[in-house]
Amino acid sequence: GENVEQHPSTLSVQEGDSAVIKCTYSDSASNYFPWYKQELGKRPQLIIDIRSNVGEKKDQRIAVTLNKTAKHFSLHITETQPEDSAVYFCAASSGGYQKVTFGTGTKLQVIP
Amino acid sequence: NAGVTQTPKFQVLKTGQSMTLQCAQDMNHEYMSWYRQDPGMGLRLIHYSVGAGITDQGEVPNGYNVSRSTTEDFPLRLLSAAPSQTSVYFCASTEDGLETQYFGPGTRLLVL
């Protein structure tokens, strides 16, 4: 089955700096890669996703890149703000009715 | 729309007791899942369902049962609770594995 590895497990950045979180996956059939943000005590919520026919996707300060050859994808947050502090999860799915596999999460702390 | 709802929010059980965690969604999603979240372990899939009457095991199914008699409801049963089942449980729904998963607010379970 699919295996998703996520690094780093914790990340501290100064406000205004950029943050990068990286994930690798094992199943070459995976073609959907979402990222979820979970604030303390809250439920995970989708912030951005990318599909295998796209190499990069941006949404304001958030971007995701995908390298299918190397089987890795990354989340980039620019101009970080204190409200970006949360746990971020990557995930991979081969779609249809196959299960979604999550990474172990990255705790991001943005220091004011 | 209420989205995905879960009850109870918090529960304390003694070892050996049984209970059912309730999950319901009003978005007419076919695909529903149960995850458990433990510190440093991310979101691990327990069971999932691709439609009424269809369920399958995830990564950590032992000690849990599910059924899916309607599209809306997907209860998770603990037949004989163990301390290792102390965790936060999230239910999620989506149209299919290639789309956003919507998570419920979670149930925090403590097994003594």
Short mmCIF file of C-alpha atoms in Angstrom, two decimals, chain A residues 31-32 36 38 42-44 46 49 51 89 93-100 102-104, chain B residues 4 31 35 37 40-43 45 48 50 58 90 96-101 103-105:
data_model
loop_
_atom_site.label_atom_id
_atom_site.label_comp_id
_atom_site.label_asym_id
_atom_site.label_seq_id
_atom_site.Cartn_x
_atom_site.Cartn_y
_atom_site.Cartn_z
CA ASN A 31 -2.49 11.17 -8.45
CA TYR A 32 -4.11 13.43 -5.85
CA TYR A 36 -4.58 19.95 5.44
CA GLN A 38 -5.10 21.62 11.77
CA LYS A 42 -9.74 21.86 15.76
CA ARG A 43 -10.47 19.56 12.86
CA PRO A 44 -8.16 19.27 9.82
CA LEU A 46 -8.03 21.46 3.33
CA ASP A 49 -4.35 20.35 -3.27
CA ARG A 51 -3.28 16.68 -9.08
CA PHE A 89 -0.60 17.19 7.01
CA SER A 93 -4.49 9.10 -2.99
CA SER A 94 -4.79 7.12 -6.20
CA GLY A 95 -8.34 8.27 -6.46
CA GLY A 96 -11.61 6.60 -7.20
CA TYR A 97 -12.49 4.71 -4.07
CA GLN A 98 -8.97 4.07 -2.88
CA LYS A 99 -8.09 5.19 0.61
CA VAL A 100 -6.26 8.41 1.34
CA PHE A 102 -1.72 10.85 5.42
CA GLY A 103 1.76 11.91 6.46
CA THR A 104 2.60 12.17 10.15
CA VAL B 4 -20.03 16.33 9.25
CA TYR B 31 -17.17 8.08 0.76
CA TYR B 35 -9.37 8.12 11.54
CA GLN B 37 -5.11 10.77 15.74
CA GLY B 40 3.34 12.03 16.44
CA MET B 41 1.34 9.47 14.45
CA GLY B 42 -0.69 11.69 12.20
CA LEU B 43 -4.08 10.52 11.00
CA LEU B 45 -7.28 5.24 8.80
CA TYR B 48 -13.77 3.44 5.37
CA VAL B 50 -17.49 3.85 -0.42
CA GLY B 58 -7.90 0.75 6.81
CA PHE B 90 -12.23 11.96 13.40
CA ASP B 96 -14.56 10.34 -3.66
CA GLY B 97 -10.87 9.85 -2.96
CA LEU B 98 -9.91 12.58 -5.40
CA GLU B 99 -11.73 15.36 -3.63
CA THR B 100 -11.62 17.37 -0.42
CA GLN B 101 -12.29 15.44 2.75
CA PHE B 103 -13.77 16.30 8.80
CA GLY B 104 -16.08 16.23 11.78
CA PRO B 105 -15.14 18.06 15.01
#
